[in-house]
C-alpha positions as a Python dict, from the first residue, in 0.01 Angstrom:
ca = {
    (1, 'X'): (0, 0, 0),
    (2, 'X'): (192, -216, 279),
    (3, 'X'): (286, -35, 618),
    (4, 'X'): (565, -204, 830),
    (5, 'X'): (472, -137, 1161),
    (6, 'X'): (628, 77, 1363),
    (7, 'X'): (778, -83, 1750),
    (8, 'X'): (610, 87, 2048),
    (9, 'X'): (839, 390, 2231),
    (10, 'X'): (936, 268, 2478),
    (11, 'X'): (979, 483, 2822),
    (12, 'X'): (1378, 587, 2776),
    (13, 'X'): (1302, 745, 2475),
    (14, 'X'): (1085, 926, 2697),
    (15, 'X'): (1250, 1024, 2940),
    (16, 'X'): (1546, 1108, 2701),
    (17, 'X'): (1359, 1404, 2630),
    (18, 'X'): (1207, 1490, 2931),
    (19, 'X'): (1505, 1840, 3021),
    (20, 'X'): (1442, 1966, 2701),
    (21, 'X'): (998, 1947, 2712),
    (22, 'X'): (1007, 2129, 3077),
    (23, 'X'): (1228, 2398, 2930),
    (24, 'X'): (1009, 2415, 2647),
    (25, 'X'): (715, 2392, 2885),
    (26, 'X'): (884, 2659, 3109),
    (27, 'X'): (934, 2905, 2842),
    (28, 'X'): (536, 2844, 2663),
    (29, 'X'): (412, 2853, 3051),
    (30, 'X'): (611, 3115, 3246),
    (31, 'X'): (628, 2939, 3530),
    (32, 'X'): (814, 2625, 3567),
    (33, 'X'): (594, 2451, 3849),
    (34, 'X'): (313, 2437, 3626),
    (35, 'X'): (593, 2256, 3359),
    (36, 'X'): (642, 2043, 3585),
    (37, 'X'): (311, 1907, 3550),
    (38, 'X'): (313, 1954, 3152),
    (39, 'X'): (609, 1795, 3112),
    (40, 'X'): (454, 1497, 3345),
    (41, 'X'): (129, 1462, 3128),
    (42, 'X'): (314, 1489, 2811),
    (43, 'X'): (432, 1197, 2909),
    (44, 'X'): (81, 1039, 3051),
    (45, 'X'): (-2, 1077, 2726),
    (46, 'X'): (298, 962, 2520),
    (47, 'X'): (311, 619, 2697),
    (48, 'X'): (-106, 591, 2665),
    (49, 'X'): (-47, 663, 2251),
    (50, 'X'): (270, 495, 2246),
    (51, 'X'): (142, 186, 2071),
    (52, 'X'): (-18, 468, 1779),
    (53, 'X'): (333, 569, 1681),
    (54, 'X'): (404, 537, 1395),
    (55, 'X'): (749, 622, 1291),
    (56, 'X'): (643, 983, 1039),
    (57, 'X'): (811, 1222, 1293),
    (58, 'X'): (1098, 1174, 1554),
    (59, 'X'): (1026, 1047, 1914),
    (60, 'X'): (1125, 1437, 1983),
    (61, 'X'): (861, 1630, 1686),
    (62, 'X'): (638, 1403, 1857),
    (63, 'X'): (668, 1455, 2209),
    (64, 'X'): (706, 1862, 2107),
    (65, 'X'): (380, 1835, 1956),
    (66, 'X'): (204, 1606, 2279),
    (67, 'X'): (341, 1952, 2500),
    (68, 'X'): (255, 2237, 2265),
    (69, 'X'): (-134, 2059, 2322),
    (70, 'X'): (-60, 1983, 2682),
    (71, 'X'): (-14, 2418, 2730),
    (72, 'X'): (-238, 2497, 2443),
    (73, 'X'): (-527, 2316, 2748),
    (74, 'X'): (-282, 2459, 3085),
    (75, 'X'): (-365, 2842, 2918),
    (76, 'X'): (-695, 2749, 2797),
    (77, 'X'): (-801, 2648, 3206),
    (78, 'X'): (-669, 2870, 3302),
    (79, 'X'): (-830, 3144, 3117),
    (80, 'X'): (-531, 3277, 2984),
    (81, 'X'): (-487, 3492, 2685),
    (82, 'X'): (-190, 3441, 2442),
    (83, 'X'): (115, 3603, 2541),
    (84, 'X'): (407, 3714, 2391),
    (85, 'X'): (705, 3488, 2508),
    (86, 'X'): (1071, 3601, 2479),
    (87, 'X'): (1358, 3360, 2409),
    (88, 'X'): (1603, 3437, 2578),
    (89, 'X'): (1424, 3576, 2893),
    (90, 'X'): (1729, 3539, 3103),
    (91, 'X'): (1937, 3733, 2839),
    (92, 'X'): (1633, 3992, 2807),
    (93, 'X'): (1371, 4040, 2582),
    (94, 'X'): (1558, 3889, 2184),
    (95, 'X'): (1345, 3788, 1962),
    (96, 'X'): (926, 3765, 2042),
    (97, 'X'): (692, 3502, 1948),
    (98, 'X'): (344, 3488, 2093),
    (99, 'X'): (156, 3139, 2117),
    (100, 'X'): (-20, 3070, 1851),
    (101, 'X'): (-386, 2918, 2103),
    (102, 'X'): (-645, 2833, 1904),
    (103, 'X'): (-914, 3112, 1900),
    (104, 'X'): (-1268, 3156, 1765),
    (105, 'X'): (-1215, 3480, 1648),
    (106, 'X'): (-985, 3496, 1347),
    (107, 'X'): (-825, 3854, 1374),
    (108, 'X'): (-689, 3734, 1672),
    (109, 'X'): (-557, 3437, 1495),
    (110, 'X'): (-417, 3662, 1217),
    (111, 'X'): (-301, 3857, 1449),
    (112, 'X'): (-111, 3591, 1641),
    (113, 'X'): (22, 3415, 1283),
    (114, 'X'): (108, 3803, 1211),
    (115, 'X'): (362, 3796, 1477),
    (116, 'X'): (510, 3503, 1455),
    (117, 'X'): (593, 3591, 1091),
    (118, 'X'): (712, 3922, 1218),
    (119, 'X'): (1010, 3707, 1465),
    (120, 'X'): (1136, 3579, 1199),
    (121, 'X'): (1147, 3828, 1017),
    (122, 'X'): (1361, 3997, 1206),
    (123, 'X'): (1516, 3706, 1285),
    (124, 'X'): (1660, 3622, 841),
    (125, 'X'): (1677, 4025, 789),
    (126, 'X'): (1953, 4099, 1174),
    (127, 'X'): (2108, 3739, 1188),
    (128, 'X'): (2333, 3533, 1003),
    (129, 'X'): (2214, 3228, 944),
    (130, 'X'): (2451, 2996, 1213),
    (131, 'X'): (2318, 3255, 1488),
    (132, 'X'): (1950, 3222, 1391),
    (133, 'X'): (2003, 2868, 1435),
    (134, 'X'): (2158, 2898, 1741),
    (135, 'X'): (1872, 3076, 1903),
    (136, 'X'): (1621, 2902, 1791),
    (137, 'X'): (1727, 2568, 1876),
    (138, 'X'): (1831, 2706, 2214),
    (139, 'X'): (1581, 2916, 2338),
    (140, 'X'): (1273, 2781, 2185),
    (141, 'X'): (1270, 2416, 2137),
    (142, 'X'): (1569, 2412, 2440),
    (143, 'X'): (1848, 2219, 2318),
    (144, 'X'): (2173, 2168, 2565),
    (145, 'X'): (2440, 2356, 2340),
    (146, 'X'): (2614, 1999, 2354),
    (147, 'X'): (2295, 1926, 2123),
    (148, 'X'): (2349, 2220, 1920),
    (149, 'X'): (2753, 2149, 1847),
    (150, 'X'): (2690, 1813, 1738),
    (151, 'X'): (2409, 1871, 1451),
    (152, 'X'): (2611, 2205, 1326),
    (153, 'X'): (2961, 2010, 1389),
    (154, 'X'): (3104, 2283, 1590),
    (155, 'X'): (3202, 2306, 1970),
    (156, 'X'): (2990, 2360, 2220),
    (157, 'X'): (3190, 2703, 2324),
    (158, 'X'): (3126, 2827, 1989),
    (159, 'X'): (2762, 2808, 2042),
    (160, 'X'): (2736, 2955, 2368),
    (161, 'X'): (2907, 3281, 2142),
    (162, 'X'): (2666, 3214, 1910),
    (163, 'X'): (2376, 3311, 2088),
    (164, 'X'): (2508, 3577, 2348),
    (165, 'X'): (2631, 3766, 2001),
    (166, 'X'): (2244, 3681, 1835),
    (167, 'X'): (2101, 3793, 2137),
    (168, 'X'): (2279, 4099, 2160),
    (169, 'X'): (2223, 4190, 1803),
    (170, 'X'): (1850, 4131, 1857),
    (171, 'X'): (1849, 4333, 2204),
    (172, 'X'): (1979, 4677, 1976),
    (173, 'X'): (1679, 4558, 1702),
    (174, 'X'): (1424, 4913, 1786),
    (175, 'X'): (1123, 4656, 1833),
    (176, 'X'): (852, 4902, 1817),
    (177, 'X'): (980, 4940, 1461),
    (178, 'X'): (810, 4672, 1223),
    (179, 'X'): (1047, 4472, 1054),
    (180, 'X'): (1112, 4607, 712),
    (181, 'X'): (903, 4514, 437),
    (182, 'X'): (840, 4092, 331),
    (183, 'X'): (963, 4294, -19),
    (184, 'X'): (1261, 4363, 116),
    (185, 'X'): (1383, 4027, 120),
    (186, 'X'): (1682, 3845, -68),
    (187, 'X'): (1422, 3627, -282),
    (188, 'X'): (1603, 3305, -120),
    (189, 'X'): (1554, 3468, 213),
    (190, 'X'): (1259, 3552, 131),
    (191, 'X'): (1182, 3220, 108),
    (192, 'X'): (1372, 3016, 340),
    (193, 'X'): (1120, 3277, 586),
    (194, 'X'): (852, 3040, 442),
    (195, 'X'): (919, 2750, 497),
    (196, 'X'): (1040, 2859, 901),
    (197, 'X'): (696, 3005, 960),
    (198, 'X'): (521, 2700, 827),
    (199, 'X'): (724, 2477, 1012),
    (200, 'X'): (673, 2615, 1328),
    (201, 'X'): (312, 2706, 1242),
    (202, 'X'): (277, 2363, 1274),
    (203, 'X'): (514, 2327, 1497),
    (204, 'X'): (719, 2034, 1276),
    (205, 'X'): (1039, 2003, 1462),
    (206, 'X'): (1196, 1741, 1286),
    (207, 'X'): (1178, 2044, 943),
    (208, 'X'): (1255, 2361, 1123),
    (209, 'X'): (1567, 2137, 1266),
    (210, 'X'): (1643, 2038, 921),
    (211, 'X'): (1573, 2366, 723),
    (212, 'X'): (1794, 2551, 1045),
    (213, 'X'): (2079, 2291, 994),
    (214, 'X'): (2098, 2301, 607),
    (215, 'X'): (2076, 2673, 588),
    (216, 'X'): (2393, 2720, 865),
    (217, 'X'): (2607, 2470, 696),
    (218, 'X'): (2575, 2617, 342),
    (219, 'X'): (2913, 2761, 362),
    (220, 'X'): (2865, 3090, 178),
    (221, 'X'): (2538, 3200, 420),
    (222, 'X'): (2754, 3137, 705),
}
């Protein structure tokens, strides 16, 4: 099968996501100054590899993958252990995910993956689809409110309101109590949970965004 070549990524295609990547790297690294360095390194790696970009994912998704690897390298070089990262840290701990870093100990990897699953299980159980979509898009992927509003066919005011409600709801959840048993989830939510976890584990931004949008825009589940 013949593959149609993809035009190399232009500088403008990279720069349009710089602010998004800065927020994302700051969230993962816990430092704005370190995030600046990480974003710059991300841009350098992307520029060097621009001619190898095959278009199998969006430029945004490709850049997030590179940024994730840069953050992993940065954390590893500082000999830091994986740390919990709070979504919406300025509003208090609402939805906690553990950075999943390469680790030689299978027990550590399993624990980290379980933490990711628990975080999404809590969100699926306690938040309606639109609120959890807004929360993940704004506080994990660091999208701007206007971008989220366009994706979900709503207003910036509505996005900001949904984000505040989601954060407030999850702050009220007892973080010391494990999520309800997986078996108690609605069958559709159980399938959706697996899809969320799989997309996050591979940092497949395009798939995660598609899942969030489709669920949020399904009339019966708003």
